Coordinates of C-alpha atoms and ligand atoms in Angstrom, one line a residue:
M1146 CA 0.0 0.0 0.0
S1147 CA 1.6 3.3 -1.0
N1148 CA -0.6 5.4 1.2
V1149 CA -3.2 5.2 3.9
T1150 CA -5.3 8.0 5.2
V1151 CA -6.8 7.5 8.6
C1152 CA -9.7 9.7 9.8
V1153 CA -12.1 9.6 12.7
R1154 CA -15.8 10.6 12.7
F1155 CA -17.9 11.2 15.8
R1156 CA -21.6 11.1 15.0
P1157 CA -24.0 13.3 17.0
L1158 CA -25.3 11.9 20.3
S1159 CA -28.5 9.8 19.8
H1160 CA -31.7 10.4 21.8
K1161 CA -31.0 7.3 23.9
E1162 CA -27.4 8.5 24.7
R1163 CA -28.6 12.0 25.6
K1164 CA -31.2 10.5 27.9
A1165 CA -28.6 8.4 29.7
N1166 CA -25.7 10.8 29.9
G1167 CA -27.1 14.3 29.0
D1168 CA -24.7 16.2 26.8
N1169 CA -21.6 14.4 28.1
V1170 CA -19.2 13.2 25.4
C1171 CA -16.1 11.1 25.7
F1172 CA -13.7 13.5 24.0
R1173 CA -12.4 17.1 24.1
K1174 CA -11.6 18.7 20.7
L1175 CA -8.1 20.1 20.4
D1176 CA -8.1 20.9 16.7
S1177 CA -9.2 19.4 13.3
E1178 CA -6.7 16.6 13.7
S1179 CA -6.5 15.8 17.5
F1180 CA -8.6 15.4 20.5
V1181 CA -8.3 14.2 24.1
F1182 CA -10.2 11.0 24.7
K1183 CA -11.7 10.6 28.2
Y1184 CA -12.5 7.2 29.7
E1185 CA -13.1 7.0 33.4
R1186 CA -11.2 3.7 33.7
E1187 CA -8.1 4.9 32.0
E1188 CA -6.0 8.1 31.8
D1189 CA -6.9 10.7 29.3
V1190 CA -5.1 10.1 26.0
I1191 CA -4.5 12.5 23.1
F1192 CA -5.3 11.0 19.7
S1193 CA -4.1 12.5 16.4
F1194 CA -5.3 11.5 12.9
D1195 CA -5.1 12.8 9.4
K1196 CA -8.5 14.4 10.1
V1197 CA -11.1 14.3 12.8
F1198 CA -14.8 14.9 11.7
Y1199 CA -16.7 16.1 14.7
E1200 CA -20.5 15.9 15.1
D1201 CA -21.2 18.9 13.0
A1202 CA -19.1 17.6 10.0
Q1203 CA -21.0 17.4 6.7
Q1204 CA -21.1 14.4 4.4
S1205 CA -19.4 16.5 1.7
D1206 CA -16.5 17.2 4.1
V1207 CA -15.9 13.5 4.5
Y1208 CA -16.2 12.9 0.8
D1209 CA -13.9 15.7 -0.2
F1210 CA -11.1 14.8 2.2
L1211 CA -11.3 11.0 2.0
A1212 CA -12.7 10.0 -1.4
V1213 CA -11.8 12.7 -3.9
P1214 CA -8.1 11.6 -4.2
I1215 CA -9.1 8.0 -4.4
V1216 CA -11.6 8.5 -7.2
S1217 CA -9.2 10.6 -9.2
D1218 CA -6.5 8.0 -8.8
A1219 CA -8.9 5.2 -9.9
I1220 CA -9.6 7.2 -13.0
N1221 CA -5.8 7.2 -13.6
G1222 CA -5.5 3.4 -13.1
I1223 CA -4.6 3.2 -9.4
N1224 CA -6.7 1.0 -7.1
G1225 CA -8.3 2.5 -4.0
T1226 CA -10.3 1.4 -1.0
I1227 CA -12.4 3.3 1.5
I1228 CA -13.3 1.4 4.6
T1229 CA -15.7 2.4 7.4
Y1230 CA -14.8 0.7 10.7
G1231 CA -16.5 0.9 14.1
Q1232 CA -19.0 -0.6 16.5
T1233 CA -22.6 -1.1 15.5
G1234 CA -24.5 2.2 15.4
A1235 CA -21.3 4.3 15.1
G1236 CA -22.3 5.8 11.8
K1237 CA -20.5 3.5 9.2
T1238 CA -23.5 3.0 7.0
Y1239 CA -24.6 6.6 7.4
S1240 CA -21.2 7.8 6.1
M1241 CA -21.3 5.3 3.3
E1242 CA -24.9 5.6 2.1
G1243 CA -26.5 8.5 4.1
P1244 CA -29.9 7.9 5.7
S1245 CA -31.1 6.3 2.5
I1246 CA -29.3 5.6 -0.7
L1247 CA -32.1 6.9 -2.9
H1248 CA -34.2 9.3 -0.8
C1249 CA -32.0 11.9 0.8
N1250 CA -31.1 15.4 0.1
E1251 CA -27.8 16.5 -1.4
Q1252 CA -26.5 17.5 2.1
K1253 CA -27.0 14.0 3.5
T1254 CA -25.9 11.9 0.5
G1255 CA -23.1 9.4 1.4
L1256 CA -19.9 8.4 -0.2
V1257 CA -21.4 5.8 -2.5
Q1258 CA -23.8 8.3 -4.3
R1259 CA -21.0 10.9 -4.5
V1260 CA -18.6 8.4 -6.1
V1261 CA -21.3 7.4 -8.7
D1262 CA -21.9 11.1 -9.4
E1263 CA -18.2 11.8 -9.8
L1264 CA -17.7 8.9 -12.1
F1265 CA -20.7 10.0 -14.2
V1266 CA -19.1 13.5 -14.6
C1267 CA -15.8 11.9 -15.9
L1268 CA -17.7 9.5 -18.1
R1269 CA -19.7 12.2 -19.8
S1270 CA -16.8 14.7 -20.2
S1271 CA -14.3 12.3 -21.6
A1272 CA -13.7 11.9 -25.3
S1273 CA -12.2 8.4 -25.0
T1274 CA -14.1 5.2 -24.2
W1275 CA -15.1 4.6 -20.6
T1276 CA -16.4 1.6 -18.9
V1277 CA -17.5 1.5 -15.3
K1278 CA -18.7 -1.8 -13.8
L1279 CA -20.4 -1.9 -10.5
S1280 CA -21.0 -4.9 -8.4
M1281 CA -22.2 -5.3 -4.9
V1282 CA -21.5 -8.2 -2.6
E1283 CA -21.6 -9.0 1.0
I1284 CA -19.4 -11.3 3.1
Y1285 CA -21.6 -13.1 5.6
L1286 CA -20.2 -16.0 7.7
E1287 CA -17.2 -16.2 5.3
K1288 CA -19.4 -16.6 2.2
V1289 CA -19.5 -14.1 -0.6
R1290 CA -23.1 -13.4 -1.6
D1291 CA -24.2 -11.4 -4.6
L1292 CA -26.5 -8.6 -3.4
L1293 CA -27.7 -7.9 -7.0
D1294 CA -28.7 -11.6 -7.4
L1295 CA -29.4 -13.5 -4.2
S1296 CA -29.4 -16.9 -6.0
K1297 CA -25.6 -16.5 -6.2
D1298 CA -24.9 -17.1 -2.5
N1299 CA -21.4 -18.6 -2.5
L1300 CA -19.3 -16.7 -5.1
Q1301 CA -15.7 -17.7 -5.5
I1302 CA -12.8 -15.2 -5.4
K1303 CA -10.4 -15.7 -8.3
E1304 CA -7.3 -14.1 -9.6
S1305 CA -6.2 -13.5 -13.2
K1306 CA -3.3 -11.7 -14.9
T1307 CA -5.6 -9.3 -16.7
Q1308 CA -8.3 -8.7 -14.0
G1309 CA -6.3 -9.1 -10.9
I1310 CA -8.6 -10.3 -8.0
Y1311 CA -12.2 -10.7 -9.1
I1312 CA -15.4 -12.3 -7.8
S1313 CA -16.3 -15.0 -10.3
G1314 CA -19.8 -14.8 -11.6
S1315 CA -20.9 -11.7 -9.7
T1316 CA -23.6 -9.5 -11.3
E1317 CA -22.1 -6.4 -12.8
I1318 CA -23.9 -3.2 -13.7
S1319 CA -21.9 -1.8 -16.6
I1320 CA -22.0 1.8 -17.8
V1321 CA -20.3 2.6 -21.0
N1322 CA -20.0 5.9 -22.9
S1323 CA -19.1 4.3 -26.3
S1324 CA -21.8 3.1 -28.8
D1325 CA -19.2 0.6 -30.2
A1326 CA -18.8 -1.0 -26.8
L1327 CA -22.6 -1.3 -26.4
E1328 CA -22.8 -3.7 -29.3
N1329 CA -21.0 -6.4 -27.5
L1330 CA -23.3 -6.4 -24.5
S1331 CA -26.2 -8.6 -23.6
V1332 CA -29.7 -7.3 -24.3
S1333 CA -30.8 -6.9 -20.7
V1334 CA -27.7 -5.0 -19.7
L1335 CA -27.9 -3.0 -23.0
E1336 CA -31.4 -1.8 -22.1
F1337 CA -30.0 -0.4 -18.9
Y1338 CA -27.1 1.3 -20.7
S1339 CA -29.1 3.0 -23.4
E1340 CA -31.5 4.1 -20.7
C1341 CA -28.6 5.5 -18.8
L1342 CA -27.0 7.2 -21.7
S1343 CA -30.1 9.1 -22.6
L1344 CA -30.7 10.2 -19.1
C1345 CA -29.6 13.4 -17.4
R1346 CA -27.2 13.3 -14.5
Y1347 CA -29.7 12.9 -11.7
E1348 CA -31.8 10.4 -13.6
F1349 CA -28.7 8.4 -14.4
I1350 CA -27.6 8.4 -10.7
F1351 CA -31.1 7.5 -9.7
A1352 CA -31.2 4.5 -12.1
C1353 CA -27.8 3.4 -10.8
L1354 CA -28.7 3.8 -7.2
S1355 CA -32.1 2.0 -7.6
K1356 CA -30.1 -1.1 -8.5
L1357 CA -27.9 -0.5 -5.4
Q1358 CA -31.0 0.0 -3.3
Q1359 CA -32.2 -3.5 -4.2
G1360 CA -28.8 -4.8 -3.1
I1361 CA -28.9 -2.9 0.2
A1362 CA -32.4 -4.4 1.0
N1363 CA -30.8 -7.8 0.5
R1364 CA -28.1 -7.3 3.1
A1365 CA -28.0 -9.6 6.1
V1366 CA -29.3 -7.8 9.0
G1367 CA -29.4 -9.1 12.6
E1368 CA -30.8 -7.8 15.9
T1369 CA -28.3 -7.3 18.7
Q1370 CA -28.4 -5.6 22.1
M1371 CA -26.4 -2.8 20.4
N1372 CA -28.8 -2.1 17.6
L1373 CA -32.2 -3.2 16.4
A1374 CA -31.1 -3.5 12.8
S1375 CA -27.4 -4.2 12.9
S1376 CA -25.5 -5.1 9.7
R1377 CA -24.0 -8.5 10.4
S1378 CA -22.1 -8.6 7.1
H1379 CA -19.4 -6.7 5.4
C1380 CA -20.8 -4.9 2.4
L1381 CA -18.6 -4.1 -0.6
Y1382 CA -19.4 -1.8 -3.5
I1383 CA -16.9 -2.5 -6.2
F1384 CA -16.4 0.0 -9.0
S1385 CA -14.1 -1.2 -11.8
V1386 CA -13.2 1.8 -14.0
Q1387 CA -11.6 1.3 -17.5
H1388 CA -10.5 4.2 -19.5
G1389 CA -9.1 4.1 -23.1
S1390 CA -9.4 1.5 -25.8
T1391 CA -7.7 -1.9 -26.1
S1392 CA -6.9 -1.3 -29.8
D1393 CA -4.1 1.2 -29.0
E1394 CA -3.2 -0.6 -25.8
R1395 CA -3.5 2.5 -23.7
V1396 CA -6.1 1.2 -21.3
K1397 CA -6.0 2.4 -17.7
A1398 CA -7.9 0.2 -15.3
G1399 CA -8.5 1.1 -11.7
K1400 CA -10.8 -0.2 -9.0
I1401 CA -12.5 1.5 -6.1
I1402 CA -13.9 -0.6 -3.4
L1403 CA -16.1 0.9 -0.7
V1404 CA -16.4 -1.3 2.3
D1405 CA -19.1 -0.9 4.9
L1406 CA -17.8 -3.3 7.6
A1407 CA -20.0 -5.1 10.1
G1408 CA -19.9 -3.8 13.7
S1409 CA -16.5 -4.3 15.4
E1410 CA -17.9 -4.6 19.0
K1411 CA -16.6 -7.4 21.2
V1412 CA -18.6 -10.6 21.2
E1413 CA -19.8 -10.3 24.8
K1414 CA -21.3 -6.8 24.1
T1415 CA -23.6 -8.1 21.4
G1416 CA -25.3 -10.4 23.9
A1417 CA -25.2 -13.0 21.2
E1418 CA -26.1 -16.6 21.3
G1419 CA -26.3 -19.4 18.6
R1420 CA -26.2 -18.1 15.0
V1421 CA -25.7 -14.5 16.1
L1422 CA -22.7 -15.6 18.2
D1423 CA -21.2 -17.4 15.2
E1424 CA -21.8 -14.1 13.2
A1425 CA -20.0 -12.1 15.8
K1426 CA -17.0 -14.5 16.0
T1427 CA -16.7 -14.6 12.2
I1428 CA -16.9 -10.8 12.0
N1429 CA -14.2 -10.4 14.7
K1430 CA -12.0 -12.9 12.9
S1431 CA -12.1 -11.1 9.6
L1432 CA -11.6 -7.7 11.2
S1433 CA -8.5 -8.9 12.9
A1434 CA -7.3 -10.4 9.6
L1435 CA -7.9 -6.9 8.1
G1436 CA -5.8 -5.4 10.9
N1437 CA -3.0 -7.9 10.3
V1438 CA -2.9 -7.2 6.6
I1439 CA -2.8 -3.4 7.1
N1440 CA -0.1 -3.9 9.7
A1441 CA 2.0 -6.1 7.5
L1442 CA 1.6 -3.7 4.5
T1443 CA 2.5 -0.6 6.5
T1444 CA 5.3 -2.0 8.6
G1445 CA 7.2 -3.1 5.6
K1446 CA 6.8 -6.9 6.3
Q1447 CA 5.7 -7.3 2.7
N1448 CA 7.2 -10.7 2.2
H1449 CA 4.3 -12.2 3.9
V1450 CA 1.0 -10.3 3.9
P1451 CA -1.8 -12.7 5.1
F1452 CA -4.3 -11.7 2.4
R1453 CA -5.7 -15.3 2.4
D1454 CA -6.6 -15.3 6.0
S1455 CA -10.2 -14.1 5.3
K1456 CA -12.5 -13.5 2.3
L1457 CA -12.5 -9.8 3.1
T1458 CA -8.7 -9.4 2.9
R1459 CA -8.5 -11.7 -0.2
I1460 CA -11.0 -9.5 -2.1
L1461 CA -9.2 -6.4 -1.0
Q1462 CA -5.8 -7.8 -1.9
D1463 CA -5.1 -5.7 -5.0
A1464 CA -7.0 -2.7 -3.8
L1465 CA -4.8 -2.6 -0.7
G1466 CA -1.5 -4.1 -1.9
G1467 CA 0.8 -2.8 -4.6
N1468 CA 0.4 0.6 -6.0
S1469 CA -2.9 1.6 -4.3
R1470 CA -4.4 4.1 -2.0
A1471 CA -6.6 3.4 1.1
A1472 CA -8.6 5.4 3.5
L1473 CA -10.0 4.2 6.8
L1474 CA -12.8 6.1 8.5
C1475 CA -13.0 5.1 12.1
C1476 CA -16.6 5.8 13.2
C1477 CA -17.3 6.4 16.9
S1478 CA -20.1 7.1 19.1
P1479 CA -19.4 10.3 21.2
S1480 CA -21.2 8.8 24.3
P1481 CA -19.2 8.0 27.4
S1482 CA -21.3 4.8 27.6
N1483 CA -19.6 3.5 24.4
A1484 CA -16.1 4.7 25.4
P1485 CA -14.5 1.2 25.6
E1486 CA -15.7 0.3 22.0
S1487 CA -14.7 3.8 20.7
L1488 CA -11.3 3.4 22.3
S1489 CA -10.8 0.0 20.6
T1490 CA -11.8 1.6 17.3
L1491 CA -9.4 4.5 17.8
R1492 CA -6.6 2.0 18.7
F1493 CA -7.3 0.2 15.4
G1494 CA -6.9 3.5 13.6
T1495 CA -3.9 4.5 15.6
R1496 CA -2.0 1.3 14.7
T1497 CA -2.4 2.1 11.1
K1498 CA -1.8 5.9 11.5
L1499 CA 1.2 5.5 13.9
I1500 CA 3.2 3.4 11.4
K1501 CA 2.3 5.6 8.5
A1502 CA 3.4 8.7 10.4
S1503 CA 6.8 7.2 11.1
P1504 CA 9.4 9.9 10.3
K1505 CA 11.6 7.3 8.6
S1506 CA 9.2 6.8 5.7
I1507 CA 7.0 9.9 5.4
P1508 CA 8.3 13.1 7.0
E1509 CA 5.3 14.9 8.2
V1510 CA 5.1 18.7 8.4
V1511 CA 4.1 19.6 11.9
D1512 CA 2.0 22.7 12.3
N1513 CA 3.5 24.0 15.5
A1514 CA 0.8 26.6 15.9
K1515 CA -1.7 23.8 16.2
K1516 CA 0.2 21.4 18.4
P1517 CA 0.6 21.9 22.1
I1518 CA 4.3 22.6 22.9
L1519 CA 5.7 19.7 24.9
G1520 CA 7.8 20.1 28.0
T1521 CA 10.6 17.7 28.6
H1522 CA 8.7 16.6 31.6
D1523 CA 5.9 15.3 29.4
Q1524 CA 8.4 13.5 27.2
D1525 CA 10.2 11.9 30.1
D1526 CA 7.0 10.9 31.8
L1527 CA 5.8 9.2 28.6
R1528 CA 9.1 7.5 28.1
D1529 CA 9.0 6.2 31.6
R1530 CA 5.5 4.9 31.2
I1531 CA 6.4 3.1 28.0
L1532 CA 9.5 1.6 29.7
N1533 CA 7.5 0.5 32.7
K1534 CA 5.0 -1.2 30.5
L1535 CA 7.8 -2.9 28.6
R1536 CA 9.2 -4.3 31.9
L1537 CA 6.1 -6.5 32.1
S1538 CA 6.9 -8.3 28.9
L1539 CA 10.7 -7.9 28.3
K1540 CA 13.7 -8.8 30.3
E1541 CA 14.9 -6.2 32.8
E1542 CA 18.3 -5.9 31.2
D1543 CA 16.8 -5.4 27.7
V1544 CA 14.6 -2.6 29.0
D1545 CA 17.6 -1.0 30.7
L1546 CA 19.4 -1.2 27.4
L1547 CA 16.5 0.4 25.6
E1548 CA 16.4 3.2 28.2
E1549 CA 20.1 3.8 27.6
L1550 CA 19.5 3.8 23.9
F1551 CA 16.6 6.3 24.1
L1552 CA 18.7 8.7 26.2
Q1553 CA 21.8 8.3 24.1
E1554 CA 20.0 8.7 20.8
G1555 CA 17.8 11.4 22.1
I1556 CA 14.7 9.5 21.1
I1557 CA 11.8 11.6 22.2
F1558 CA 8.3 10.4 22.8
D1559 CA 5.8 12.9 21.6
P1560 CA 2.3 12.4 23.1
N1561 CA 0.9 14.0 19.9
S1562 CA 2.1 11.2 17.8
I1563 CA 2.3 8.4 20.3
T1564 CA -1.3 8.6 21.3
D1565 CA -1.8 5.1 22.7
I1566 CA 0.7 3.7 25.1
D1567 CA -0.4 0.1 24.5
S1568 CA 0.2 0.4 20.7
A1569 CA 3.5 2.3 21.4
C1570 CA 4.6 -0.5 23.7
Q1571 CA 3.6 -3.1 21.1
D1572 CA 5.5 -1.3 18.4
T1573 CA 8.5 -0.8 20.6
A1574 CA 8.4 -4.4 21.6
S1575 CA 8.1 -5.6 18.1
E1576 CA 10.9 -3.3 17.0
E1577 CA 13.0 -4.7 19.9
I1578 CA 12.2 -8.2 18.8
S1579 CA 13.2 -7.5 15.2
L1580 CA 16.4 -5.7 16.4
L1581 CA 17.2 -8.8 18.5
M1582 CA 16.5 -11.1 15.6
Q1583 CA 18.7 -9.0 13.4
A1584 CA 21.5 -9.1 16.1
V1585 CA 21.1 -12.9 16.3
E1586 CA 21.4 -13.2 12.5
E1587 CA 24.5 -11.0 12.6
L1588 CA 25.9 -13.1 15.4
K1589 CA 25.2 -16.3 13.5
G1590 CA 27.2 -14.9 10.6
T1591 CA 30.1 -13.9 12.8
V1592 CA 30.0 -17.4 14.5
E1593 CA 30.2 -19.0 11.0
E1594 CA 33.0 -16.8 10.0
L1595 CA 34.9 -17.5 13.2
A1596 CA 34.3 -21.3 12.7
D1597 CA 35.8 -21.1 9.2
E1598 CA 38.7 -19.1 10.5
N1599 CA 39.2 -21.6 13.3
Q1600 CA 39.2 -24.5 10.8
K1601 CA 41.7 -22.8 8.6
L1602 CA 44.0 -22.1 11.5
R1603 CA 43.7 -25.7 12.7
R1604 CA 44.7 -27.0 9.2
E1605 CA 47.6 -24.5 9.2
L1606 CA 48.6 -25.7 12.6
E1607 CA 48.5 -29.3 11.6
V1608 CA 50.7 -28.6 8.5
A1609 CA 53.1 -26.6 10.7
R1610 CA 53.2 -29.4 13.2
E1611 CA 54.0 -31.9 10.4
I1612 CA 56.7 -29.7 9.1
A1613 CA 58.1 -29.3 12.6
A1614 CA 58.1 -33.0 13.2
Q1615 CA 59.8 -33.6 9.8
A1616 CA 62.3 -30.9 10.7
Q1617 CA 62.9 -32.5 14.0
L1618 CA 63.4 -35.9 12.4
A1619 CA 65.8 -34.4 9.8
A1620 CA 67.7 -32.6 12.5
A1621 CA 68.0 -35.8 14.6
A1622 CA 69.3 -37.7 11.6
G1623 CA 71.7 -34.9 10.8
A1624 CA 72.9 -34.8 14.4
A1625 CA 73.4 -38.6 14.4
A1626 CA 75.4 -38.4 11.2
A1627 CA 77.5 -35.6 12.6
R1628 CA 78.0 -37.5 15.8
S1629 CA 79.1 -40.7 14.0
R1630 CA 81.6 -38.7 11.9
T1631 CA 83.1 -37.2 15.0
L1632 CA 83.6 -40.6 16.7
L1633 CA 85.5 -42.0 13.6
D1634 CA 87.6 -38.9 13.7
F1635 CA 89.1 -40.1 17.0
V1636 CA 90.0 -43.6 15.7
P1637 CA 93.4 -43.9 14.1
A1638 CA 93.3 -44.4 10.3
P1639 CA 95.3 -47.7 10.2
L1640 CA 92.6 -49.2 12.5
L1641 CA 89.8 -48.1 10.3
R1642 CA 91.4 -48.9 6.9
P1643 CA 90.7 -52.7 7.0
F1644 CA 87.0 -51.8 7.5
G1645 CA 87.0 -49.6 4.5
F1646 CA 86.2 -46.4 6.5
V1647 CA 89.4 -44.7 5.4
P1648 CA 90.7 -44.8 1.8
D1649 CA 94.1 -46.5 1.2
Ligands
LIG2582 N1 -23.1 11.8 11.1 C1 -24.3 11.5 11.5 N2 -25.3 12.4 11.5 C2 -26.5 12.1 11.8 N3 -27.0 10.9 12.1 C3 -26.1 9.9 12.1 C4 -24.7 10.1 11.8 N4 -24.0 9.0 11.9 C5 -24.9 8.1 12.2 N5 -26.1 8.6 12.4 C6 -27.3 7.9 12.8 O1 -27.0 6.9 13.8 C7 -27.6 5.7 13.6 C8 -26.7 4.5 13.5 O2 -25.8 4.8 12.3 P1 -25.5 3.7 11.3 O3 -26.6 2.8 10.9 O4 -24.8 4.3 10.2 O5 -24.4 2.8 12.1 P2 -23.5 1.6 11.7 O6 -22.2 1.8 12.2 O7 -23.6 1.4 10.2 O8 -24.2 0.3 12.4 P3 -24.2 -1.2 11.9 O9 -22.9 -1.8 12.1 O10 -25.2 -1.8 12.8 O11 -24.7 -1.2 10.5 C9 -28.5 5.9 12.4 O12 -29.8 6.2 12.8 C10 -27.9 7.0 11.7 O13 -28.9 7.8 10.9

């Protein structure tokens, strides 16, 4: 993933929440990117994201910030994904579809309608051939169901060189602005096209959204303690955009996937049993698979990204991996009664955001006017809290080493970027583990080199010993010869002559 934008949206308090807690909310706004999160059972934490949309934010604000760059990239052949994440009732579907996909005013229309609208504008204004295909599926209990044709309830995910990842056999609404291209299409779809092409912008969008409305009505909905009509499936709107013609091989193909996830609340909070419990477990499993994939993609562990761990991550594989753009909208309830779930949503967002904001990869321009100036006391305090937490899971001497390293290298903990101690600890711990593993690898290399050197020296020593032994033998023989010559020297020649020792 080349880029990920992480935003938070707090919806307005509901009547029920107002009745229970009055106007109390679980956050205090600092600016358009940060807020203090208040939860009675934990210390206050400052969270920072690319953007925070507070209760008064408009749907168009969310679209402009989050979706416009993704739509324009898709038109240029770059895949993109927009994901809404959060507990049931936090405002995921509202952000995606508005109060109703068909019947809502311009102010309230959601991301889906706005994407359709934008694509229509491009389609109409372009001189070259355009094809936009739209399909709509849901992932329910790890099965992919076609929301535009319910008879297709277990679609298979496939991969091809030309199409990348695709859902085999899913119904596609195709919209084409070329009369040539229309000739190759089936009659039923053609009727829809020609209808679309003769329509004005709003009629066109209405026709397109009517199809989507049918799909939305088909979504698996369950009843939980959290919400009377809670979406129990992940809903995916897939827009495949193709621009240009195949004849001159200048085709640009991009994909936009809008994902309205099922509620992320913990299983216990749903009060679920039986089938609903199975739903909640499957939802949690696929959401953690999504978290693992995002982590692997953003931490540079790209040699193994676990896309195949869930249907959701498999479908999103080429919209998340490679040259693509992603945006995550973390939807939260502002009510103190939902603070634990909101905190867990914010932590999910922070894990993605923290890694992206790492100064090693993407230097971020900090607007000092906006950020509170940090005293060294704050930094030291945060460092100590992180180290204390690490002491629970790491060896004392390793933590001491880390502390020394932080001081020596002047590593500063900035509460504006390290918003979540647990995530910071996790990151520091995994960094520590990878550093240790790297050190082990380096040591292994050194040990191998030393072993080779040792063997070489041993061989040289043996050779030297052999030479020394031979030299010793030679010296002994030489000495014996010299000794014998000396003894003969003392014997008178006439005595030696008969034995042939002395010449006549
Ligand atoms: N920004 C907002 N402004 C006004 N009302 C909102 C906003 N966000 C959410 N709501 C309202 O809050 C309620 C719950 O929102 P929504 O259905 O979008 O939640 P959800 O996260 O999609 O839940 P689920 O996971 O169960 O589908 C709805 O009645 C919706 O209209």
